Coordinates of C-alpha atoms in Angstrom, one line a residue:
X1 CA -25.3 31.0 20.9
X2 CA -26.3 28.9 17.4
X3 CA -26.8 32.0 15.2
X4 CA -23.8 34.4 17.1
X5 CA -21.2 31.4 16.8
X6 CA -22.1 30.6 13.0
X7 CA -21.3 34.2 12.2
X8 CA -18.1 33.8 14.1
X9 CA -17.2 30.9 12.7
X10 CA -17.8 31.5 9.0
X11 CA -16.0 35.2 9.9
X12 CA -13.1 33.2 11.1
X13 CA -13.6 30.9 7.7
X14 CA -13.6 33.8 5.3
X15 CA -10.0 35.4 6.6
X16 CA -8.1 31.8 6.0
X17 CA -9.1 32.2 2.6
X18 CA -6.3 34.4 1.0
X19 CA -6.8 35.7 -2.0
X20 CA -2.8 36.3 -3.4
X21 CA -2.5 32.7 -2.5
X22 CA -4.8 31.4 -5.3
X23 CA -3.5 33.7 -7.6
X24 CA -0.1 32.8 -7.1
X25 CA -1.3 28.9 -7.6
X26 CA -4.6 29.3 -9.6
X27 CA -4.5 25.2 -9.6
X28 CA -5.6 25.5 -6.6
X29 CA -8.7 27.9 -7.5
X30 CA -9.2 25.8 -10.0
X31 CA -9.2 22.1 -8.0
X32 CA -11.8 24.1 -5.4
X33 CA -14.0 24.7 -8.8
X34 CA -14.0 21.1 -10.1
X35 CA -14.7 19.7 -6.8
X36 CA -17.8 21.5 -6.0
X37 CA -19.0 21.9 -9.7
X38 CA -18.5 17.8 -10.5
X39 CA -20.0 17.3 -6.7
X40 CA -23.4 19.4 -7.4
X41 CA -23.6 17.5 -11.0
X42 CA -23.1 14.5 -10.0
X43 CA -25.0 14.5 -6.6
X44 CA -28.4 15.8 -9.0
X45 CA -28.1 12.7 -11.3
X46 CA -27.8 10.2 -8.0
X47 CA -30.9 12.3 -7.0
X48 CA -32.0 12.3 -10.3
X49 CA -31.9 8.6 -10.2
X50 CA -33.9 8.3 -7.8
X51 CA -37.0 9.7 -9.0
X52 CA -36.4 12.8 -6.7
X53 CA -38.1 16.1 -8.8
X54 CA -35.7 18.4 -10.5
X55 CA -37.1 21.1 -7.9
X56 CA -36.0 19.6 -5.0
X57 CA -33.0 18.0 -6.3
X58 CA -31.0 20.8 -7.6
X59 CA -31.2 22.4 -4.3
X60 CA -29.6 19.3 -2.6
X61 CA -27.1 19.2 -5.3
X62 CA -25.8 22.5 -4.0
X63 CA -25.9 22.3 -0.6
X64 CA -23.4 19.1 -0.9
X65 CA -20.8 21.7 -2.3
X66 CA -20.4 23.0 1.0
X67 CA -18.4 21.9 3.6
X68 CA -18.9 22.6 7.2
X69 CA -16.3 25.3 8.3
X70 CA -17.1 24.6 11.9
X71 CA -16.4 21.1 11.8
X72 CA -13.3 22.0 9.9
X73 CA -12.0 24.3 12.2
X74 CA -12.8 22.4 15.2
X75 CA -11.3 19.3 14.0
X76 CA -7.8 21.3 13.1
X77 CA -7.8 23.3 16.8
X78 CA -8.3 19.8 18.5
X79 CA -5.7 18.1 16.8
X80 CA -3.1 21.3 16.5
X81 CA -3.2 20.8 12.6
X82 CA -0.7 22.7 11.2
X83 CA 0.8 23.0 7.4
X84 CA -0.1 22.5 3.8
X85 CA -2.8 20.3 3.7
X86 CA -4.7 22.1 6.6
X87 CA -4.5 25.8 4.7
X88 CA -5.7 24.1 1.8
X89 CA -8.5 22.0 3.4
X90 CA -9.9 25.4 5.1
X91 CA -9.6 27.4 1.8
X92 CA -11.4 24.6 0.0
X93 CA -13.8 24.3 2.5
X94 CA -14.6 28.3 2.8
X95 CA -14.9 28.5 -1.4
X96 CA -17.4 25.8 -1.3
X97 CA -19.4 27.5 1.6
X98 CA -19.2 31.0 -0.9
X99 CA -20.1 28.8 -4.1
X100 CA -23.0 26.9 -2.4
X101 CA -24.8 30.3 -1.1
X102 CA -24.1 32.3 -4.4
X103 CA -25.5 29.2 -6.5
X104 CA -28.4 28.7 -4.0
X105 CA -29.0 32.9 -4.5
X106 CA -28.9 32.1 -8.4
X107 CA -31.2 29.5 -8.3
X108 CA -33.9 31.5 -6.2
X109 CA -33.5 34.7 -8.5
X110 CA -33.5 31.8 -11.5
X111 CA -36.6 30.7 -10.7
X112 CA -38.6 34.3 -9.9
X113 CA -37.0 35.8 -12.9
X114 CA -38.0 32.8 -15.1
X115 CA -41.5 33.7 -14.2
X116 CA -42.8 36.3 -16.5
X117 CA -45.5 37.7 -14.2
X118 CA -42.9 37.9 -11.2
X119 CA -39.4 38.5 -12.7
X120 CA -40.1 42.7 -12.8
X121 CA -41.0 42.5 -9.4
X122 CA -38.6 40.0 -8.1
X123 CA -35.4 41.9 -10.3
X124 CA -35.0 44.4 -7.4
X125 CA -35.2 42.6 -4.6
X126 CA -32.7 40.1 -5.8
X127 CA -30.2 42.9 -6.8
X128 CA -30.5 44.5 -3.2
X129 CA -30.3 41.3 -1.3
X130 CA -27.2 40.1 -3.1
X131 CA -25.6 43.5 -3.5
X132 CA -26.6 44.3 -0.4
X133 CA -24.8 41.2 1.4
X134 CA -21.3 42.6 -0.5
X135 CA -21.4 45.6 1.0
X136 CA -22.5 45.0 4.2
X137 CA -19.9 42.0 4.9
X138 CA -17.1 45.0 3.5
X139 CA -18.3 47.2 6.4
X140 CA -18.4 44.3 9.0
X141 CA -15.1 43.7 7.7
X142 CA -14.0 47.4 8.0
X143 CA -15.3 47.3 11.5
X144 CA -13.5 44.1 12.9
X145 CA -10.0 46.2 11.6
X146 CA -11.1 48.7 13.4
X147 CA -11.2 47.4 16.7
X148 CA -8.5 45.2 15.6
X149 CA -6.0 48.0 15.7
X150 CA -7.6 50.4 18.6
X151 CA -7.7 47.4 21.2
X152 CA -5.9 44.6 21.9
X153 CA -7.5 41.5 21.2
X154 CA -6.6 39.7 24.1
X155 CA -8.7 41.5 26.3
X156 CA -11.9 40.7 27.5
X157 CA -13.6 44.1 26.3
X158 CA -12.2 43.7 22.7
X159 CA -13.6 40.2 22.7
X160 CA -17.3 41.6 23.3
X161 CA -17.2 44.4 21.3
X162 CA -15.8 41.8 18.2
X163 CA -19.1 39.9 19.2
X164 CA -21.2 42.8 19.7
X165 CA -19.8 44.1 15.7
X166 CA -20.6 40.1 14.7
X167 CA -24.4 40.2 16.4
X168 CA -25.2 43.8 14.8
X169 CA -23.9 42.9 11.2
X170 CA -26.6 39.8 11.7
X171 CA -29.2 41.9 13.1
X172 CA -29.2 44.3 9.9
X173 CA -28.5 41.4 7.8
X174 CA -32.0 40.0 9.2
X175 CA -34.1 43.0 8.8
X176 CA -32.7 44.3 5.3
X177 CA -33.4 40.3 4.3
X178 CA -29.7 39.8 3.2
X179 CA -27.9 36.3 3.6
X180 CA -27.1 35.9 6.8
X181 CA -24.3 33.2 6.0
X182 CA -22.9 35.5 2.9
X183 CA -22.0 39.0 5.2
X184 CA -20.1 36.9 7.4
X185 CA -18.0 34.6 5.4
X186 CA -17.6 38.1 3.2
X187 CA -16.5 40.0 5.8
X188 CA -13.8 37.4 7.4
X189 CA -12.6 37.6 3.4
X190 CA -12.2 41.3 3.4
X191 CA -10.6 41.5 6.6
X192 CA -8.0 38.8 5.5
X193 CA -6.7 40.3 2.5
X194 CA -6.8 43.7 3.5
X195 CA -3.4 43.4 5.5
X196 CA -0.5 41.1 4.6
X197 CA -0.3 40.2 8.6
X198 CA -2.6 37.1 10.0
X199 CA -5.4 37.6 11.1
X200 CA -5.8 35.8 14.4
X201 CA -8.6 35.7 16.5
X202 CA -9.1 35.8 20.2
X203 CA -8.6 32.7 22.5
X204 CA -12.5 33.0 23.4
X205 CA -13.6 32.4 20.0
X206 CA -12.1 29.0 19.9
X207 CA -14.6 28.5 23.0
X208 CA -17.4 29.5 21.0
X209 CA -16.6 27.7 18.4
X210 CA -16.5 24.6 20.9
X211 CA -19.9 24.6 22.3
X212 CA -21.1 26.1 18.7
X213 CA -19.9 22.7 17.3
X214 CA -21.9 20.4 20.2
X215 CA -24.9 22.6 19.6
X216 CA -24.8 21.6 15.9
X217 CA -24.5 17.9 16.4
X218 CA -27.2 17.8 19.1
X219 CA -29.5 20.2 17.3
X220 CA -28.9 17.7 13.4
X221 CA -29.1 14.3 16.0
X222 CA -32.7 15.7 17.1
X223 CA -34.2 16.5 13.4
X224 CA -33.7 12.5 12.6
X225 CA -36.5 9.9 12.8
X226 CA -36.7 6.4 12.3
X227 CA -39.7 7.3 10.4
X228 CA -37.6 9.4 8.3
X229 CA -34.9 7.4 8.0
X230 CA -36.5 4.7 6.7
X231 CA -38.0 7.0 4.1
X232 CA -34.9 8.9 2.8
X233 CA -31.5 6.8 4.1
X234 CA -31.3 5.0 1.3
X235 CA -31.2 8.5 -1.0
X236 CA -29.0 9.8 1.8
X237 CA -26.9 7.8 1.8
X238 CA -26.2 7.4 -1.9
X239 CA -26.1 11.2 -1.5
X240 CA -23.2 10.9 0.9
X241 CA -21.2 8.5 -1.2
X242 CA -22.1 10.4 -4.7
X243 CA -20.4 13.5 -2.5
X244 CA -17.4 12.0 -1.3
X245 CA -16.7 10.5 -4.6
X246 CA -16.8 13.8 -6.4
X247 CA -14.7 15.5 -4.2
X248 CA -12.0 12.8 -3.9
X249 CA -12.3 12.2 -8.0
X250 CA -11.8 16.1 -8.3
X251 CA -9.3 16.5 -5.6
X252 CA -6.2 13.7 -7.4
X253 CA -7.2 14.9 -10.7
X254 CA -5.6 18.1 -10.2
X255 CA -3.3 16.8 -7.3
X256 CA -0.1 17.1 -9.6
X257 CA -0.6 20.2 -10.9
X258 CA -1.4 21.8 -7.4
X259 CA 1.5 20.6 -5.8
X260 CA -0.1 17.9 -3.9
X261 CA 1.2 14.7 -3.3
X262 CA -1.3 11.5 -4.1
X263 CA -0.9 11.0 -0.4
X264 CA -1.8 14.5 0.4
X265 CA -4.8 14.2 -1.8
X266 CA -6.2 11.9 -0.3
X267 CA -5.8 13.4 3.2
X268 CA -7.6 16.6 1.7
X269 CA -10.4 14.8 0.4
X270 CA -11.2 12.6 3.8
X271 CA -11.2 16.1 5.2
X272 CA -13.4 17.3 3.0
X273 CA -16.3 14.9 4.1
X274 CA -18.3 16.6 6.5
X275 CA -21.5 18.5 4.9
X276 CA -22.3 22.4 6.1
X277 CA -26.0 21.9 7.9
X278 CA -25.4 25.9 8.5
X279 CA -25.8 26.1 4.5
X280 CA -28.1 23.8 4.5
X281 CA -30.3 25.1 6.3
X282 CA -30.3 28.8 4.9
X283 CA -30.2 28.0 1.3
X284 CA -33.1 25.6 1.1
X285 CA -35.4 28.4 3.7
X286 CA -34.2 30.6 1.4
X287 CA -35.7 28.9 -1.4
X288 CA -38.8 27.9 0.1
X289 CA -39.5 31.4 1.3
X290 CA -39.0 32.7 -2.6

């Protein structure tokens, strides 16, 4: 359920993100840079500060980019969120999710390629994973509009064979080694812009996206310790604040010249809070397994 709803979800994330819309206000491109490029710099010198190494700190850094499009989408579906500040707080939060797992890629292929007795050996596999990912989320997304316009979505058969697409893309993804968070999120983006109409998704994906949400909160609750608490809340939690402040400092900056309201802003900030442990977890694995 974990692994299949993720997929959905960060699907689901990629096709709110439109692409005509942030040409047509490139303000808004550029508030989604500033926010997650002064939130990674400024979350490595809090870690920085407290005497964390450069190796593990610049991984953290980037993982605080993202945002949690489950948490996102969930919050927005229970409250019937509807309107400017929601379309902009789920394209904000599916660009950080894309710029945290293309940074964490960089990073990993930085640190082979900076190797001289590794980077000739590491140059191709890098190339095909990230490569790779592209053009595998562009055939997932290919295959969603597929059975988007044969079936009708509403039915219990299309439902399972949209899951069936979601599982398969993961299941290559797994076994090629490709990002298992990129081909998803890349594939909800392809299938978005590829038609002017919405893209809305079935009824039972919302349900999914329910229990995918409990799952997460139960499975993050477990991993703590008051052992580990002790250890790393303080760093945590300066972590937390060194994020929010970023984001919310980026966010009014270029309010104005978005369109935003100062009130607005600060709505689209507070939303902005909750970290992406889905991310998280395959950026850092990534980087340890490199």
């Amino acid at each position: 359920l974990g692994r299949r709803g993720i997929n959905e979800v960060l699907a689901e994330a990629g096709t709110r993100l439109k692409l005509r819309w942030l040409a047509n206000n490139p303000w808004l491109l550029a508030m989604s840079l500033a926010e997650s490029l002064f939130t990674a710099l400024l979350c490595f010198a809090v870690l920085r500060s407290f005497g964390v190494e450069a190796t593990v700190a610049w991984p953290l850094a980037l993982v605080a980019m993202a945002v949690s499009p489950a948490v996102l989408q969930r919050v927005a579906g229970e409250l019937h969120a509807a309107g400017q500040v929601t379309e902009r707080m789920l394209a904000l939060g599916a660009l950080s999710t894309l710029y945290a797992v293309l940074a964490l890629k960089l990073l990993s292929a930085g640190w082979l390629l900076s190797d001289p007795h590794t980077w000739l050996q590491a140059l191709s596999p890098v190339l095909f994973s990230f490569f790779g990912s592209i053009l595998l989320g562009a055939a997932m997304g290919e295959a969603l509009a597929l059975i988007a316009r044969r079936l009708d979505l509403r039915e219990d058969n299309a439902m399972v064979l949209l899951l069936a697409a979601v599982l398969l893309a993961l299941v290559v993804a797994k076994t090629l080694q490709l990002s298992t968070v990129l081909v998803p999120l890349l594939a909800g983006l392809w299938l978005g812009n590829r038609s002017e109409r919405p893209w809305v998704w079935p009824r039972h994906f919302g349900s999914a996206g329910a229990a995918l949400v409990l799952v997460m909160f139960v499975g993050v609750g477990s991993a703590w310790s008051m052992e580990a608490l002790a250890a790393g809340g303080g760093v945590a939690l300066a972590l937390v604040l060194a994020r929010a402040i970023a984001k919310a400092g980026a966010i009014h900056a270029l309010a104005k010249p978005s369109g935003m309201a100062w009130r607005q802003a600060g709505c689209l900030a507070m939303a902005l809070t909750p970290m992406s442990a889905t991310t998280g977890h395959a950026g850092v694995r990534n980087i340890v397994q490199r």
